Coordinates of C-alpha atoms and ligand atoms in Angstrom, one line a residue:
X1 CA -45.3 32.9 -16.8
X2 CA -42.5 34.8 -17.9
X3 CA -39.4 33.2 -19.2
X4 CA -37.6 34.6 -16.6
X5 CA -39.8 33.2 -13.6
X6 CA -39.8 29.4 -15.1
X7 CA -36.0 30.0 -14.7
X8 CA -36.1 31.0 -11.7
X9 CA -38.9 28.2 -10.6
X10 CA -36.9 25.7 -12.1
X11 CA -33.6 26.4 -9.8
X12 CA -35.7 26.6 -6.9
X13 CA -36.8 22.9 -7.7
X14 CA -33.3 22.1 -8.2
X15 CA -32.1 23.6 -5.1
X16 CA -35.0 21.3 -2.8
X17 CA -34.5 18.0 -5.2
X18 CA -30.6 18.3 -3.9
X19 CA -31.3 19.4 -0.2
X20 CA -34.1 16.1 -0.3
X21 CA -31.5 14.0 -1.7
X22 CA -28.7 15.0 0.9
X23 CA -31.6 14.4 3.4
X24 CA -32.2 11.2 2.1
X25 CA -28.8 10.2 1.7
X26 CA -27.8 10.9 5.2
X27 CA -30.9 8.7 6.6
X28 CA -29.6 6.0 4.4
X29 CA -26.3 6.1 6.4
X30 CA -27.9 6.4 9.6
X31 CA -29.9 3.2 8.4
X32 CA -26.7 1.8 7.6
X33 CA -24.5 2.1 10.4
X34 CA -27.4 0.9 13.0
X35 CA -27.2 -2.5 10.4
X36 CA -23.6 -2.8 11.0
X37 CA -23.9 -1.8 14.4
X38 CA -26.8 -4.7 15.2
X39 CA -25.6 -7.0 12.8
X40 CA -22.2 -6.9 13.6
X41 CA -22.3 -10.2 16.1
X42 CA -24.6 -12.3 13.7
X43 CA -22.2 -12.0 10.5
X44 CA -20.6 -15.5 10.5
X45 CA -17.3 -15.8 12.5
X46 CA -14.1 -15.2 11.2
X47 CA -10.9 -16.1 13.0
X48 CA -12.5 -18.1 15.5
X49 CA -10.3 -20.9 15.0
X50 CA -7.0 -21.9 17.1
X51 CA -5.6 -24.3 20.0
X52 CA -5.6 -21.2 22.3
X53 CA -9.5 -20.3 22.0
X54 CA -10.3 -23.9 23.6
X55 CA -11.2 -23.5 27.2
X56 CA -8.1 -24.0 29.6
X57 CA -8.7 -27.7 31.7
X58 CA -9.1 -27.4 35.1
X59 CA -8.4 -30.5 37.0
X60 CA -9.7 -30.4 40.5
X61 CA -6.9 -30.5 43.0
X62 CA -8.5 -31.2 46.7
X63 CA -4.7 -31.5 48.8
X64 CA -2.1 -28.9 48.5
X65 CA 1.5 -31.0 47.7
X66 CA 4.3 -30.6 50.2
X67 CA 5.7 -28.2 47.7
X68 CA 2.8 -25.8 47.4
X69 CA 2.9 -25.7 51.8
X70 CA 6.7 -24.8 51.6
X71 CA 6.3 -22.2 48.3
X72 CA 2.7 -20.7 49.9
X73 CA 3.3 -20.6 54.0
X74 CA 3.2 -16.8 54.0
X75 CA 0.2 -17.0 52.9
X76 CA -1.6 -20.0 53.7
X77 CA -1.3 -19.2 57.9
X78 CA -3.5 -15.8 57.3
X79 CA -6.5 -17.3 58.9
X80 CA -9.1 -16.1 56.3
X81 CA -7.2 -17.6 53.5
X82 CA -5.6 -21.1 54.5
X83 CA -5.5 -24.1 53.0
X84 CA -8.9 -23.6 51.3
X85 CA -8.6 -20.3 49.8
X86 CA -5.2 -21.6 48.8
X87 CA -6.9 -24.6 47.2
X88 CA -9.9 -22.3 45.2
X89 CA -6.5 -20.1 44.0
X90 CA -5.0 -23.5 42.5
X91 CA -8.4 -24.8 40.6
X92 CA -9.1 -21.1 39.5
X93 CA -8.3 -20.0 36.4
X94 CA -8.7 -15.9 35.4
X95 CA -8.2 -14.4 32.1
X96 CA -5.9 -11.2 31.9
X97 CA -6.5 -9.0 29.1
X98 CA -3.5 -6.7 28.4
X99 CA 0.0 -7.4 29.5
X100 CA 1.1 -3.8 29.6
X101 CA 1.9 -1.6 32.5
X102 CA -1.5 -3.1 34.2
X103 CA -1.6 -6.6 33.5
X104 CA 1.8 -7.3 34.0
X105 CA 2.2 -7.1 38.0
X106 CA -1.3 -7.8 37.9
X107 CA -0.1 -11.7 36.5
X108 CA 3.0 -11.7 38.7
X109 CA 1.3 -11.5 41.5
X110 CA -1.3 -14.0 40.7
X111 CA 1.2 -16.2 39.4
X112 CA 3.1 -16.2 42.5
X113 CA 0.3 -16.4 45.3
X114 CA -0.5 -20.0 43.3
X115 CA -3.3 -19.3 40.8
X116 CA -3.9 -22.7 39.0
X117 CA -4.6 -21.0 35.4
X118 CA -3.4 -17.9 34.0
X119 CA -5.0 -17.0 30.5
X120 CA -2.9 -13.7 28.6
X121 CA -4.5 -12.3 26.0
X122 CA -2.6 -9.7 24.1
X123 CA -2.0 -9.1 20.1
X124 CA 1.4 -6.4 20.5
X125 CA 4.7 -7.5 20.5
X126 CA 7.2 -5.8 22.8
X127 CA 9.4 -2.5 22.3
X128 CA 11.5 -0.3 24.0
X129 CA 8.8 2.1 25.2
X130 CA 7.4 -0.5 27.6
X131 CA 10.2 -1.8 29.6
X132 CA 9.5 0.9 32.4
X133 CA 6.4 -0.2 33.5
X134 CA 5.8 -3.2 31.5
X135 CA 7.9 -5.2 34.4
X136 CA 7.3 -9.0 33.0
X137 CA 9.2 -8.0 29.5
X138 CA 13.0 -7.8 29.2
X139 CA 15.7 -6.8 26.5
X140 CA 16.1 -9.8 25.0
X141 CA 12.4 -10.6 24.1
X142 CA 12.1 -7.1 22.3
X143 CA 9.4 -7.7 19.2
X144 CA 8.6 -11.3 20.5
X145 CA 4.4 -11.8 21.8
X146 CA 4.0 -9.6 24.7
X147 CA 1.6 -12.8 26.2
X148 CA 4.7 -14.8 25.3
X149 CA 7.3 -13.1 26.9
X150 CA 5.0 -12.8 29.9
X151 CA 4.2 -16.5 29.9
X152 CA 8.1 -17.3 30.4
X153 CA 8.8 -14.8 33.0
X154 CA 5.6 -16.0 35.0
X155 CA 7.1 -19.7 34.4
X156 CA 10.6 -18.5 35.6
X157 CA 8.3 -17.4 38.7
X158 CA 6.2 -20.4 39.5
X159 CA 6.4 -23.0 37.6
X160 CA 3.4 -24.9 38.6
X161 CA 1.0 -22.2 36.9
X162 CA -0.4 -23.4 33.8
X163 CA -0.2 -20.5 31.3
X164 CA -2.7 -20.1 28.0
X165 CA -1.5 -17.3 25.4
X166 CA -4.1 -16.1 23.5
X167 CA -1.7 -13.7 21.5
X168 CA -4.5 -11.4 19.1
X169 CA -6.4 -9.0 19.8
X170 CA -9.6 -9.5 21.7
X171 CA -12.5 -8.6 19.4
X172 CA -16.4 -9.3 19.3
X173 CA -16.1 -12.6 16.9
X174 CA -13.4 -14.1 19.5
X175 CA -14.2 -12.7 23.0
X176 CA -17.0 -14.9 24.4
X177 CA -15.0 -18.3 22.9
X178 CA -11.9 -16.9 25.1
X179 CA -13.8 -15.6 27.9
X180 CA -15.9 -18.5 28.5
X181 CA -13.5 -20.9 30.1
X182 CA -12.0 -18.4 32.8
X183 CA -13.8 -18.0 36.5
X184 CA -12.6 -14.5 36.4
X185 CA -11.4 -11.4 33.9
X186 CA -9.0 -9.1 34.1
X187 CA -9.2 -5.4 32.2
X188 CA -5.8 -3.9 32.0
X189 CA -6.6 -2.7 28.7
X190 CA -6.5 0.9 27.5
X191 CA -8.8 1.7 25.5
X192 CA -12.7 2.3 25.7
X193 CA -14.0 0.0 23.0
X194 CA -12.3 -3.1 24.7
X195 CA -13.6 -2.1 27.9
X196 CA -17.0 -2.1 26.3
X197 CA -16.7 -5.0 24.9
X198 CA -15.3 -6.9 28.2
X199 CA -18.1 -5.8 30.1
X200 CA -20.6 -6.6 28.2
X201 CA -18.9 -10.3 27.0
X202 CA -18.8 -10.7 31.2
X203 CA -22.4 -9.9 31.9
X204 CA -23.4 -12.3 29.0
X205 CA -21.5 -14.9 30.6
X206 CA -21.9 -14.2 34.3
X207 CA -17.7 -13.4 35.0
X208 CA -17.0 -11.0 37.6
X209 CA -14.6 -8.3 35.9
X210 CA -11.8 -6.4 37.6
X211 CA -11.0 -3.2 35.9
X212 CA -7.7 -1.1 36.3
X213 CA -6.8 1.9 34.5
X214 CA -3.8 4.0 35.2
X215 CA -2.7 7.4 33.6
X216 CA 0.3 10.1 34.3
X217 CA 0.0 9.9 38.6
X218 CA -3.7 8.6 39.2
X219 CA -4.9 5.3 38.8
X220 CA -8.7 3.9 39.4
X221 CA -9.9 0.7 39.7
X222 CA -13.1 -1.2 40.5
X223 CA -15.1 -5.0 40.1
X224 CA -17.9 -5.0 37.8
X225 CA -20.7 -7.8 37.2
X226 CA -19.9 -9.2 40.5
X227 CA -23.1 -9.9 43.3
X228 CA -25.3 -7.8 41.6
X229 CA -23.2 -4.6 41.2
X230 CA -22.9 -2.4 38.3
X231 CA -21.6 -3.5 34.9
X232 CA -19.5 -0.4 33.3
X233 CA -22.7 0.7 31.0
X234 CA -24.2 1.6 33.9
X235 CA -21.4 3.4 34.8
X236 CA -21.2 4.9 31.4
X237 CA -24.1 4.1 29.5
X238 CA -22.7 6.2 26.1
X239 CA -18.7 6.3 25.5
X240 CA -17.4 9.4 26.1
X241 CA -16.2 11.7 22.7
X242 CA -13.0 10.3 21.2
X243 CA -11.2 13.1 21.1
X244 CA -11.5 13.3 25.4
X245 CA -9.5 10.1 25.8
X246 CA -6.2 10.4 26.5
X247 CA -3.6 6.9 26.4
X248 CA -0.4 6.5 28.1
X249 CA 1.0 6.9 24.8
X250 CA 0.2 10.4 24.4
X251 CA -0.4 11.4 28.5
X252 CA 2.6 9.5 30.2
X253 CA 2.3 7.3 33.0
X254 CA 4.6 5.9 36.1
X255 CA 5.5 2.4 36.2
X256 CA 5.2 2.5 39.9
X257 CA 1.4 3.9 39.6
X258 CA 0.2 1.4 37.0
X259 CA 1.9 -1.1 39.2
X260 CA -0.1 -0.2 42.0
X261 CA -3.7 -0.8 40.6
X262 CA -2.3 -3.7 38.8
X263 CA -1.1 -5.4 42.1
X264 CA -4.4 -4.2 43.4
X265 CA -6.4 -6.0 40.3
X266 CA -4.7 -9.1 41.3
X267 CA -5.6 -8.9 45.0
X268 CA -9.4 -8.4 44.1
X269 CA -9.2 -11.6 41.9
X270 CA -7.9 -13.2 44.8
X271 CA -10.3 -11.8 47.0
X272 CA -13.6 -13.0 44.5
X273 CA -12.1 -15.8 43.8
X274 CA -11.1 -17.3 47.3
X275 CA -14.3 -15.3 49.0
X276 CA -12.3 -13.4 51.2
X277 CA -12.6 -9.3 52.4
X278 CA -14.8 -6.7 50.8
X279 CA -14.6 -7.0 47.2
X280 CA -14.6 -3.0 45.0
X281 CA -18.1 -3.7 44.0
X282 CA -20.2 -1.0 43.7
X283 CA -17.4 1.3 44.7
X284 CA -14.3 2.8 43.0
X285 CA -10.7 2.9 44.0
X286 CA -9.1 6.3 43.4
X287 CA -4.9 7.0 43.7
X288 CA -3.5 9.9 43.5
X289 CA 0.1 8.7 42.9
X290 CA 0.7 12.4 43.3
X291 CA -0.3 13.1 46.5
X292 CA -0.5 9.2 47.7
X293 CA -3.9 9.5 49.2
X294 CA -6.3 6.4 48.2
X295 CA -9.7 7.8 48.1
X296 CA -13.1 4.8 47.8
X297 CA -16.0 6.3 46.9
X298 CA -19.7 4.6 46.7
X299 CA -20.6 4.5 42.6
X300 CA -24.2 3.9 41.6
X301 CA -25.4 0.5 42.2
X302 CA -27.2 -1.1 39.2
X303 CA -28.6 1.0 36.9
X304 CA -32.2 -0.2 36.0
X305 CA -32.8 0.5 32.5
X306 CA -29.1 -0.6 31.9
X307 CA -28.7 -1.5 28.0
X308 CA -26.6 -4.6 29.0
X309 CA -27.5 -6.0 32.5
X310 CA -30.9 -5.0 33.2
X311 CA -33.6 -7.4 33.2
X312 CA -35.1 -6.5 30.1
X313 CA -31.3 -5.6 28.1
X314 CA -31.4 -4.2 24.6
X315 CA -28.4 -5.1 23.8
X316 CA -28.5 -8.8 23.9
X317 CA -25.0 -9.8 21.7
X318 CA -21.7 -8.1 21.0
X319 CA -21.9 -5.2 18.7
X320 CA -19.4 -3.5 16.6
X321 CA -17.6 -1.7 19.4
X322 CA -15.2 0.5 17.8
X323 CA -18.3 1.9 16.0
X324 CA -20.2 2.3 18.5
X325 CA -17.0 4.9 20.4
X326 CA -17.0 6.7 17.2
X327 CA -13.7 5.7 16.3
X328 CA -14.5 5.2 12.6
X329 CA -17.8 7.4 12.4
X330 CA -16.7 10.0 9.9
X331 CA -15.9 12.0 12.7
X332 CA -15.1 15.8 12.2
X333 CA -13.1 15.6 15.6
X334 CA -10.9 13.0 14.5
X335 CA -7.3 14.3 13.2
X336 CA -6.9 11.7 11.1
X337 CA -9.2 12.7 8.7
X338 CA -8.5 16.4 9.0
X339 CA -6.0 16.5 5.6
X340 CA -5.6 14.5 2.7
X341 CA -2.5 13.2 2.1
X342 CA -1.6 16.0 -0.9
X343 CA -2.3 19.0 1.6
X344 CA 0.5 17.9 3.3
X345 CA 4.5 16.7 3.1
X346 CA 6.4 13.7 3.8
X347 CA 9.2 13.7 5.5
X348 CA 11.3 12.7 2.8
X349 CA 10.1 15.3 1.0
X350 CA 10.7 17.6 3.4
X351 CA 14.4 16.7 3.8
X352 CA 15.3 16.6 0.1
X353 CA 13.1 19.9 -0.8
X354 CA 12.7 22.2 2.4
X355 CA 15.2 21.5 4.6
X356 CA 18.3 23.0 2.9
X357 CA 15.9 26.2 2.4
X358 CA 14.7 29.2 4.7
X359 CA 12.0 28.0 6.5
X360 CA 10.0 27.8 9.5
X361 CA 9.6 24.6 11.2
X362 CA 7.7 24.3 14.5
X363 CA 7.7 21.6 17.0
X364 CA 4.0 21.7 18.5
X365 CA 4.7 19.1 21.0
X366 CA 4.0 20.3 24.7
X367 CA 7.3 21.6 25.9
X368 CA 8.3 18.3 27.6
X369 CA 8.6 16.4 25.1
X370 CA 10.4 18.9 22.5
X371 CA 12.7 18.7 25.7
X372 CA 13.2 15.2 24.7
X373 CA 14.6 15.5 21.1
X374 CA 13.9 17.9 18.0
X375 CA 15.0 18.5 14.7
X376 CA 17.7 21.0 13.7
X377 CA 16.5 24.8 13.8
X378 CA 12.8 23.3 15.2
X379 CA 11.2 26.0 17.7
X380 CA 8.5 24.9 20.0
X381 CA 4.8 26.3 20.0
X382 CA 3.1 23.7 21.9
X383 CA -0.1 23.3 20.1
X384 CA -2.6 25.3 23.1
X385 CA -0.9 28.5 22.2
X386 CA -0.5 28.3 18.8
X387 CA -4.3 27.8 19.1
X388 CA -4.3 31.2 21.0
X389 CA -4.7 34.2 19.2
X390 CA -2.1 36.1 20.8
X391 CA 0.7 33.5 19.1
X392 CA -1.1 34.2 15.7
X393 CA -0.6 37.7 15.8
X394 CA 3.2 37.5 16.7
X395 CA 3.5 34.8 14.0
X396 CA 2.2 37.3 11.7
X397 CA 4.4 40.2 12.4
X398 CA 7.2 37.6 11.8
X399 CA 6.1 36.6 8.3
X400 CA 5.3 40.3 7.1
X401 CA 6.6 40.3 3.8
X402 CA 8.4 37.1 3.6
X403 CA 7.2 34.0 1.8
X404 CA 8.9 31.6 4.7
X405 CA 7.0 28.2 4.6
X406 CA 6.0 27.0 7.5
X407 CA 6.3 23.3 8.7
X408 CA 4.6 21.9 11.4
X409 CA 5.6 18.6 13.0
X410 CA 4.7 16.8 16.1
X411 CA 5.3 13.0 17.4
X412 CA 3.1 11.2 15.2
X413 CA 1.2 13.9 12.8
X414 CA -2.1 14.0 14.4
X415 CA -1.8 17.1 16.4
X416 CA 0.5 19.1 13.8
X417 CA -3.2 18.6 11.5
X418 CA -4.8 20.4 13.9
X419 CA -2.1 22.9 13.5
X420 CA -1.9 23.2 10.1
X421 CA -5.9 23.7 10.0
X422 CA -5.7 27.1 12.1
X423 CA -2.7 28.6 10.9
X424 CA -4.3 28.5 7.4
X425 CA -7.5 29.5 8.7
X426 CA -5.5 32.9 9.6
X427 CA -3.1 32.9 6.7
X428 CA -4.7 31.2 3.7
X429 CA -2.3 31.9 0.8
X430 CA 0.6 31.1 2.8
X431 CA 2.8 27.5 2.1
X432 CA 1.8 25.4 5.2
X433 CA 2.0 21.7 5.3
X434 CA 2.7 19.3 8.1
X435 CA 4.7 16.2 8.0
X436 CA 2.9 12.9 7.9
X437 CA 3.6 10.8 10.3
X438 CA 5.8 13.3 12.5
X439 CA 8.7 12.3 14.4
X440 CA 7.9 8.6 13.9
X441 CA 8.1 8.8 10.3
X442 CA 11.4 10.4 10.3
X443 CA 12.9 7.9 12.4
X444 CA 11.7 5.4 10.4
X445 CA 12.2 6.9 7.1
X446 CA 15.1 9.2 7.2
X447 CA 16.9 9.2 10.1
X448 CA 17.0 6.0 12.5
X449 CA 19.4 7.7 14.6
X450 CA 16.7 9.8 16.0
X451 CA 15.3 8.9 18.9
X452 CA 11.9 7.5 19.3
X453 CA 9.2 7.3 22.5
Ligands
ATP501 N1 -8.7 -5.6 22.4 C1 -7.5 -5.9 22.8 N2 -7.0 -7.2 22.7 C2 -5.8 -7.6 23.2 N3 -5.0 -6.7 23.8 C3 -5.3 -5.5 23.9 C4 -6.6 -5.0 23.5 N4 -6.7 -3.7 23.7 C5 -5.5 -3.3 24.4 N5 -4.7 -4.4 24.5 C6 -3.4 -4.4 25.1 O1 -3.5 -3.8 26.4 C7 -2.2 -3.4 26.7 C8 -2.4 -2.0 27.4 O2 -1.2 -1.7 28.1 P1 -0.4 -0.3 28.1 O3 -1.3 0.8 27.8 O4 0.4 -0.3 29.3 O5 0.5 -0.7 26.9 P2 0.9 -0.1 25.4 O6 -0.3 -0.2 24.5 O7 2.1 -0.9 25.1 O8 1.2 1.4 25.7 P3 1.8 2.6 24.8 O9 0.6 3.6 24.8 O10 2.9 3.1 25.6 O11 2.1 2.1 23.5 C9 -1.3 -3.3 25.5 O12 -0.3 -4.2 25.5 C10 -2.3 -3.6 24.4 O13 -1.7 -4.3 23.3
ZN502 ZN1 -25.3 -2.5 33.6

């Protein structure tokens, strides 16, 4: 063999030693994140400590008081409900998960019609931004527990409600010591690994679950887990991509819309729990807020092979569920990771060393919101046409010749990533960062004058 050829052998070795070890190595992570995945529920609990995660005590009331005839009379004279379904609401106790723009008329109401024992579970504390729909929260209680301020407003309402905060976040090491001591469970979440997580919790303990969701004008909601019907896996036996779900954070919402399907969860708990009307099992409630048509429509009964509730489940305890939504799967789809924190500008910096300069600076918030508030000298490209080729080329005709930087900003420096990505894609030796953080970060760190949302 010529020198030459062992050389060339030798690379060639190389070459399949690195592709077999880049083969292995990504089976090893595959192998790793099943473990956590699986294992996730049998690591020893953390956090599960606390006067709140002790079931609430029910006593068993069997006469209504002369005040609960006077306070309930609207009620108690509809002739399926009366004095018994009255009674079951006063020995009931449900769980509400989320005391946002859901599970805050969702309580009221539940509160008021006499429900014996309310359980809120919720780990944020109240701002500004939620006063609109967010109806139980005032002024006043701004950055207090949001299961807190709910519990007083709910006591201003009845009194004779016995209220449980569970103020943390509901997670798979706490969920079935909270869960267990309700009859019933609320979702007024939003967000898909909770509503995993709920559903299967409620299948492994047999609680019927009434799930609301509400965004910009349309609102759903539905019973799972209760006489047989469908959990939500069957619904939606694999999460959908990250990058598909929208929040009201980033979509807008209503107040009166969310407070729609949340006075509509509470009249479903009402309905399971005193056994009265046609519970949403097996079918889903649609609103177009829009339009206001209410539309029902028949979803799938049971699926067999269901992972959670079939008869032969695979899944058979809580798993890691932000994992399993792909929220923290190195996922090229995820802004987050998009930039490191050196391929882009703080806002400080951006104030002390571009600012004063020329420069371009573009807003790539959708039009709506730029109407809100903007920097000085901040032109808006919403961020689906500076993905479009036709911005690009104008862009370019505008830079011809000149060295102007370009910053991009957006609300909270996830979309301007995205930004910054294709405009260098098109012009890679041009200066183009993005500020981290976006808007947020210059309220909080240069400019507390600016308005946030
Ligand atoms: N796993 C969880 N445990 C406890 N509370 C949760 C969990 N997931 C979501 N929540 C709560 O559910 C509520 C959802 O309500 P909503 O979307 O109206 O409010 P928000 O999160 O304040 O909204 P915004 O997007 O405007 O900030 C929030 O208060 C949130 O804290
Ligand atoms: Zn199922």
């Amino acid at each position: 063999m010529m020198e030459s050829e062992v050389d060339s052998e030798r690379t060639m070795l190389k070459r399949e030693i690195a592709e077999l070890r880049a083969a292995l190595n990504q089976k090893e992570q595959c192998l790793r994140e099943l473990d956590s995945l699986f294992s996730f529920a049998t690591r020893p609990e953390q956090e599960v400590v606390g006067n709140d995660l002790e079931s609430p005590d029910v006593a068993v009331h069997t006469k209504l008081t002369n005040d609960d005839i006077a306070r309930y009379s609207r009620q108690l004279i509809l002739p399926d409900f009366g004095v018994q379904g009255q009674l079951k609401l006063k020995n009931s106790s449900v769980l509400i998960v989320g005391l946002g723009g859901l599970g805050c008329p969702a309580a009221q109401y539940l509160a008021a019609a006499g429900c014996g024992h309310l359980g809120l579970v919720d780990y944020d504390e109240v701002e500004r931004s939620n006063f609109h729909r967010q109806i139980l929260h005032s002024e006043d209680r701004c950055g207090m527990s949001k299961a807190e301020s709910a519990r007083i407003a709910l006591l201003e309402l009845n009194p004779h409600c016995e209220i449980q905060c569970h103020s943390r976040m509901l997670y798979p090491h706490n969920a079935m010591h909270i869960i267990r001591g309700y009859d019933v469970v609320l979702d007024c979440t939003d967000n898909v690994p909770t509503r995993y997580l709920l559903s299967d919790a409620c299948v492994m303990l047999s609680k019927p679950l009434v799930s609301g969701s509400a965004l910009k004008m349309d609102g759903q909601l539905t019973v799972y887990n209760y006489a047989n019907g469908p959990c939500y896996r069957c619904i939606f036996p694999v999460p959908p991509p990250p990058e598909a779900v929208t929040n009201c954070g980033d979509g807008g919402v209503l107040g009166a819309v969310t407070g729609t399907i949340g006075a509509m969860q509470a009249l479903e708990a009402i309905k399971v729990i005193v056994g009265m009307g046609d519970v949403l099992a097996g079918r889903l409630l649609i609103f177009d807020g829009g339009s206001g048509v209410f539309r029902n429509i028949r979803i799938r009964s049971k699926r067999p092979n269901c992972h959670m509730c079939s008869a032969q489940p695979l899944i058979t305890e809580l798993i890691n569920y932000e994992m399993f939504c792909g929220m923290h799967a190195t996922d090229k789809n995820n802004p987050m990771l998009l930039l490191s924190t050196d391929e882009r500008l703080s806002v400080e910096d951006y104030q002390q060393k571009i600012q004063a300069q020329p420069h371009l600076l573009i807003d790539v918030r959708p039009t709506a919101e730029f109407e809100i508030c903007q920097l000085p000298e901040a032109v808006n490209v919403p961020l689906v046409e500076i993905l479009d080729d036709s911005y690009l080329k104008r862009l370019g005709k505008q830079l011809e010749d000149k060295e102007l930087p370009i910053v991009l900003v957006c609300r909270r420096g996830n979309d301007s990533q995205i930004a910054v990505q294709h405009l260098r894609n098109r012009f890679p030796t041009h200066f183009v960062r993005d500020l981290i953080g976006g808007l947020h970060a210059w309220t909080n760190s240069v400019d507390p004058s600016f308005p946030i949302y």
